[in-house]
Amino acid sequence: MAEETVPSGEAFKQVIIVRRDLRLGRGKLAAQVAHASLTAYLEAARLKPEWAARWLESGQKKVVVSVANLEELLAIKLRVEEEGLPTALIEDAGLTQVEPGTITALAVGPAPEPLVDKMTRHLRLL
Amino acid sequence: MAEETVPSGEAFKQVIIVRRDLRLGRGKLAAQVAHASLTAYLEAARLKPEWAARWLESGQKKVVVSVANLEELLAIKLRVEEEGLPTALIEDAGLTQVEPGTITALAVGPAPEPLVDKMTRHLRLL
């Protein structure tokens, strides 16, 4: 798959974006981030296997950032998918803390770091 | 692999255990939990592929709990591995918030819920 070949020195990264407006507890928030991270990894392993493998080998670099609300999260999802990056949008079952079906988090990548940064560097660290 | 066959109605679960004494920030904590979750999933996919697949299919049930310190975390790791459950112990690179090499989290499973609960039900929700 020549179109997935990337320079051997290139760094890979995943960014997980969460909604500040939901004010999730620490444990709940961490579980949503983990759900997003694993689901986007599996999506990358299917669509961009070299990206997924190189990210794992290089230590699974992850950064958690935040947006103000759902609208901002969905706008980023649109732009990221136009760039062809793997994503995972997480909807919570809503048994605790939020209503069923609440969208809580979006993971972007694993993908080459410059592509991920271009889409997410304006976002605030959580 | 007949020894891995489990009843079709059985539930699967992953528990991620973090150290309260490190007082990690929300984003840092979430990233450590995600790292533990994905690494233990990959370990399960290698050692117990049916457990890993069934857990994914049933929605990746995850719970985040806490222990007081490193000693308690390592004691649980020993007991869990004696039971043959997949685990992942996470050591942080320590660029921020903690010293390099600090052990931050332990993921247990995915594995059948009764086995995971037996080892972790005494732990406090985060």
Short mmCIF file of C-alpha atoms in Angstrom, two decimals:
data_model
loop_
_atom_site.label_atom_id
_atom_site.label_comp_id
_atom_site.label_asym_id
_atom_site.label_seq_id
_atom_site.Cartn_x
_atom_site.Cartn_y
_atom_site.Cartn_z
CA MET A 1 0.00 0.00 0.00
CA ALA A 2 2.37 2.66 -1.27
CA GLU A 3 0.01 5.53 -0.55
CA GLU A 4 0.33 4.86 3.18
CA THR A 5 4.10 4.91 3.23
CA VAL A 6 5.42 7.70 5.42
CA PRO A 7 9.00 8.83 6.12
CA SER A 8 10.63 6.61 8.73
CA GLY A 9 11.37 9.54 11.05
CA GLU A 10 7.82 10.81 11.08
CA ALA A 11 6.03 11.05 14.42
CA PHE A 12 2.49 9.80 15.03
CA LYS A 13 -0.05 11.13 17.45
CA GLN A 14 -3.62 10.83 18.67
CA VAL A 15 -5.61 13.72 20.10
CA ILE A 16 -8.75 13.09 22.12
CA ILE A 17 -11.18 15.99 22.38
CA VAL A 18 -13.76 16.21 25.17
CA ARG A 19 -16.65 18.58 25.91
CA ARG A 20 -16.07 20.97 28.79
CA ASP A 21 -19.78 21.75 29.06
CA LEU A 22 -20.69 18.26 30.29
CA ARG A 23 -18.56 18.67 33.43
CA LEU A 24 -17.95 14.93 33.68
CA GLY A 25 -16.36 13.46 36.79
CA ARG A 26 -12.73 12.34 36.56
CA GLY A 27 -13.43 8.61 36.27
CA LYS A 28 -16.26 9.03 33.81
CA LEU A 29 -14.20 11.40 31.69
CA ALA A 30 -11.23 9.00 31.66
CA ALA A 31 -13.46 6.11 30.56
CA GLN A 32 -14.88 8.18 27.67
CA VAL A 33 -11.38 9.17 26.57
CA ALA A 34 -10.25 5.54 26.68
CA HIS A 35 -13.28 4.47 24.67
CA ALA A 36 -12.54 7.11 22.01
CA SER A 37 -8.83 6.26 21.92
CA LEU A 38 -9.33 2.53 21.42
CA THR A 39 -12.13 2.95 18.87
CA ALA A 40 -10.10 5.38 16.74
CA TYR A 41 -7.08 3.07 16.98
CA LEU A 42 -9.19 0.20 15.60
CA GLU A 43 -10.46 2.48 12.82
CA ALA A 44 -6.89 3.43 11.93
CA ALA A 45 -5.80 -0.22 12.02
CA ARG A 46 -8.50 -0.92 9.41
CA LEU A 47 -8.02 2.15 7.17
CA LYS A 48 -4.38 3.12 7.73
CA PRO A 49 -2.62 0.06 9.16
CA GLU A 50 0.85 1.57 8.83
CA TRP A 51 -0.18 4.65 10.82
CA ALA A 52 -1.68 2.47 13.56
CA ALA A 53 1.36 0.20 13.77
CA ARG A 54 3.88 3.05 13.79
CA TRP A 55 1.96 4.89 16.50
CA LEU A 56 1.92 1.81 18.74
CA GLU A 57 5.63 1.14 18.16
CA SER A 58 6.53 4.71 19.03
CA GLY A 59 4.69 4.69 22.36
CA GLN A 60 1.08 5.70 21.63
CA LYS A 61 1.51 9.45 22.01
CA LYS A 62 -1.83 10.85 23.22
CA VAL A 63 -2.98 14.31 24.17
CA VAL A 64 -6.34 15.20 25.70
CA VAL A 65 -7.83 18.58 24.83
CA SER A 66 -11.24 20.21 25.17
CA VAL A 67 -13.93 22.16 23.34
CA ALA A 68 -16.69 24.34 24.74
CA ASN A 69 -19.64 22.31 23.44
CA LEU A 70 -21.11 19.78 21.01
CA GLU A 71 -21.24 22.17 18.04
CA GLU A 72 -17.52 22.80 18.25
CA LEU A 73 -16.82 19.06 18.52
CA LEU A 74 -18.89 18.23 15.44
CA ALA A 75 -17.32 21.05 13.40
CA ILE A 76 -13.87 19.60 14.10
CA LYS A 77 -15.06 16.12 13.17
CA LEU A 78 -16.19 17.36 9.74
CA ARG A 79 -12.88 19.08 9.02
CA VAL A 80 -10.81 16.12 10.22
CA GLU A 81 -12.74 13.64 8.10
CA GLU A 82 -12.31 15.86 5.04
CA GLU A 83 -8.57 15.46 5.62
CA GLY A 84 -8.95 11.66 5.64
CA LEU A 85 -7.85 11.11 9.25
CA PRO A 86 -9.33 8.23 11.26
CA THR A 87 -11.74 9.39 13.97
CA ALA A 88 -14.09 7.98 16.59
CA LEU A 89 -17.08 9.85 18.00
CA ILE A 90 -18.25 8.49 21.35
CA GLU A 91 -21.85 8.44 22.49
CA ASP A 92 -22.39 7.56 26.12
CA ALA A 93 -24.90 4.93 27.18
CA GLY A 94 -25.93 7.49 29.78
CA LEU A 95 -26.45 5.26 32.78
CA THR A 96 -24.80 7.85 35.01
CA GLN A 97 -24.01 11.58 34.86
CA VAL A 98 -25.41 12.31 31.36
CA GLU A 99 -28.54 11.64 29.26
CA PRO A 100 -28.49 8.43 27.12
CA GLY A 101 -26.96 9.12 23.71
CA THR A 102 -24.94 12.15 24.80
CA ILE A 103 -21.90 12.67 22.58
CA THR A 104 -18.95 13.06 24.92
CA ALA A 105 -15.67 12.78 23.00
CA LEU A 106 -13.94 12.63 19.63
CA ALA A 107 -10.60 10.95 18.99
CA VAL A 108 -8.48 12.05 16.01
CA GLY A 109 -5.79 9.67 14.82
CA PRO A 110 -3.40 7.94 15.25
CA ALA A 111 -2.07 9.83 12.25
CA PRO A 112 1.08 11.73 11.29
CA GLU A 113 1.65 14.44 13.90
CA PRO A 114 1.71 17.43 11.50
CA LEU A 115 -1.72 16.48 10.13
CA VAL A 116 -3.18 16.04 13.61
CA ASP A 117 -1.64 19.28 14.86
CA LYS A 118 -3.00 21.23 11.91
CA MET A 119 -6.55 20.28 12.91
CA THR A 120 -6.25 20.46 16.69
CA ARG A 121 -3.44 22.79 17.79
CA HIS A 122 -5.87 25.61 18.53
CA LEU A 123 -7.63 23.55 21.20
CA ARG A 124 -7.06 24.00 24.91
CA LEU A 125 -5.30 21.25 26.90
CA LEU A 126 -7.67 19.64 29.38
CA MET B 1 -9.12 -22.96 21.27
CA ALA B 2 -11.73 -24.71 23.34
CA GLU B 3 -10.32 -23.50 26.65
CA GLU B 4 -11.25 -19.95 25.74
CA THR B 5 -14.85 -20.66 24.94
CA VAL B 6 -17.21 -18.86 27.26
CA PRO B 7 -21.00 -18.99 27.56
CA SER B 8 -22.65 -16.77 24.95
CA GLY B 9 -24.53 -14.73 27.55
CA GLU B 10 -21.44 -13.91 29.56
CA ALA B 11 -20.52 -10.26 30.06
CA PHE B 12 -17.02 -8.88 29.58
CA LYS B 13 -15.40 -5.98 31.35
CA GLN B 14 -12.23 -4.01 31.77
CA VAL B 15 -11.25 -2.21 34.96
CA ILE B 16 -8.57 0.47 34.95
CA ILE B 17 -6.95 1.21 38.29
CA VAL B 18 -5.15 4.51 38.96
CA ARG B 19 -3.08 5.82 41.87
CA ARG B 20 -4.77 8.49 43.98
CA ASP B 21 -1.46 9.56 45.53
CA LEU B 22 -0.11 11.00 42.26
CA ARG B 23 -2.90 13.59 42.08
CA LEU B 24 -2.71 13.74 38.29
CA GLY B 25 -4.58 16.44 36.41
CA ARG B 26 -7.74 15.43 34.55
CA GLY B 27 -6.19 15.34 31.07
CA LYS B 28 -3.06 13.54 32.18
CA LEU B 29 -5.10 11.00 34.12
CA ALA B 30 -7.37 10.36 31.14
CA ALA B 31 -4.39 9.80 28.84
CA GLN B 32 -2.87 7.28 31.27
CA VAL B 33 -6.18 5.43 31.53
CA ALA B 34 -6.48 5.32 27.73
CA HIS B 35 -2.93 4.04 27.41
CA ALA B 36 -3.64 1.26 29.93
CA SER B 37 -6.95 0.37 28.31
CA LEU B 38 -5.56 0.03 24.79
CA THR B 39 -2.45 -1.86 25.89
CA ALA B 40 -4.44 -4.40 27.91
CA TYR B 41 -6.86 -4.81 25.00
CA LEU B 42 -3.93 -5.66 22.71
CA GLU B 43 -2.61 -8.11 25.31
CA ALA B 44 -6.03 -9.77 25.50
CA ALA B 45 -6.28 -9.89 21.70
CA ARG B 46 -3.00 -11.83 21.71
CA LEU B 47 -3.64 -14.15 24.66
CA LYS B 48 -7.44 -14.42 24.80
CA PRO B 49 -8.76 -13.37 21.39
CA GLU B 50 -12.31 -14.47 22.12
CA TRP B 51 -12.44 -12.34 25.28
CA ALA B 52 -11.12 -9.32 23.38
CA ALA B 53 -13.56 -9.74 20.50
CA ARG B 54 -16.58 -10.32 22.73
CA TRP B 55 -15.75 -7.27 24.85
CA LEU B 56 -15.53 -5.04 21.76
CA GLU B 57 -18.78 -6.41 20.34
CA SER B 58 -20.60 -5.80 23.59
CA GLY B 59 -19.58 -2.14 23.85
CA GLN B 60 -16.20 -2.08 25.63
CA LYS B 61 -17.51 -1.85 29.19
CA LYS B 62 -14.90 0.04 31.22
CA VAL B 63 -14.77 1.18 34.82
CA VAL B 64 -12.10 3.41 36.35
CA VAL B 65 -11.24 2.84 40.01
CA SER B 66 -8.44 3.91 42.31
CA VAL B 67 -5.91 2.69 44.87
CA ALA B 68 -4.05 4.63 47.54
CA ASN B 69 -0.52 4.03 46.26
CA LEU B 70 1.95 2.00 44.18
CA GLU B 71 2.19 -0.89 46.66
CA GLU B 72 -1.55 -1.50 46.47
CA LEU B 73 -1.44 -1.35 42.65
CA LEU B 74 1.38 -3.90 42.41
CA ALA B 75 -0.29 -6.26 44.89
CA ILE B 76 -3.41 -6.31 42.71
CA LYS B 77 -1.31 -6.91 39.61
CA LEU B 78 0.24 -10.02 41.19
CA ARG B 79 -3.14 -11.47 42.18
CA VAL B 80 -4.71 -10.73 38.80
CA GLU B 81 -1.88 -12.35 36.87
CA GLU B 82 -2.11 -15.45 39.06
CA GLU B 83 -5.71 -15.69 37.84
CA GLY B 84 -4.53 -15.56 34.21
CA LEU B 85 -6.23 -12.28 33.30
CA PRO B 86 -4.62 -9.94 30.73
CA THR B 87 -3.15 -6.80 32.28
CA ALA B 88 -1.18 -3.71 31.32
CA LEU B 89 0.95 -1.69 33.74
CA ILE B 90 1.64 1.84 32.55
CA GLU B 91 4.83 3.74 33.25
CA ASP B 92 4.78 7.41 32.37
CA ALA B 93 7.53 9.00 30.30
CA GLY B 94 7.39 11.74 32.94
CA LEU B 95 7.74 14.80 30.75
CA THR B 96 5.13 16.59 32.83
CA GLN B 97 3.56 16.25 36.29
CA VAL B 98 5.48 13.11 37.45
CA GLU B 99 9.05 11.76 37.55
CA PRO B 100 10.17 9.69 34.52
CA GLY B 101 9.31 6.02 34.98
CA THR B 102 6.48 6.62 37.44
CA ILE B 103 3.94 3.79 37.37
CA THR B 104 0.54 5.42 37.03
CA ALA B 105 -2.12 2.83 36.11
CA LEU B 106 -2.99 -0.83 35.72
CA ALA B 107 -5.67 -2.17 33.38
CA VAL B 108 -7.29 -5.55 34.11
CA GLY B 109 -9.07 -7.28 31.27
CA PRO B 110 -11.05 -7.34 29.03
CA ALA B 111 -12.08 -10.59 30.70
CA PRO B 112 -15.30 -12.24 31.90
CA GLU B 113 -16.98 -9.84 34.33
CA PRO B 114 -17.19 -12.23 37.31
CA LEU B 115 -13.43 -12.81 37.18
CA VAL B 116 -12.68 -9.10 36.94
CA ASP B 117 -15.13 -8.25 39.72
CA LYS B 118 -13.62 -10.86 42.03
CA MET B 119 -10.25 -9.09 41.85
CA THR B 120 -11.39 -5.46 41.81
CA ARG B 121 -14.81 -5.03 43.43
CA HIS B 122 -13.28 -3.82 46.69
CA LEU B 123 -11.74 -0.80 44.95
CA ARG B 124 -13.18 2.70 45.13
CA LEU B 125 -14.69 4.29 42.00
CA LEU B 126 -12.62 7.23 40.84
#
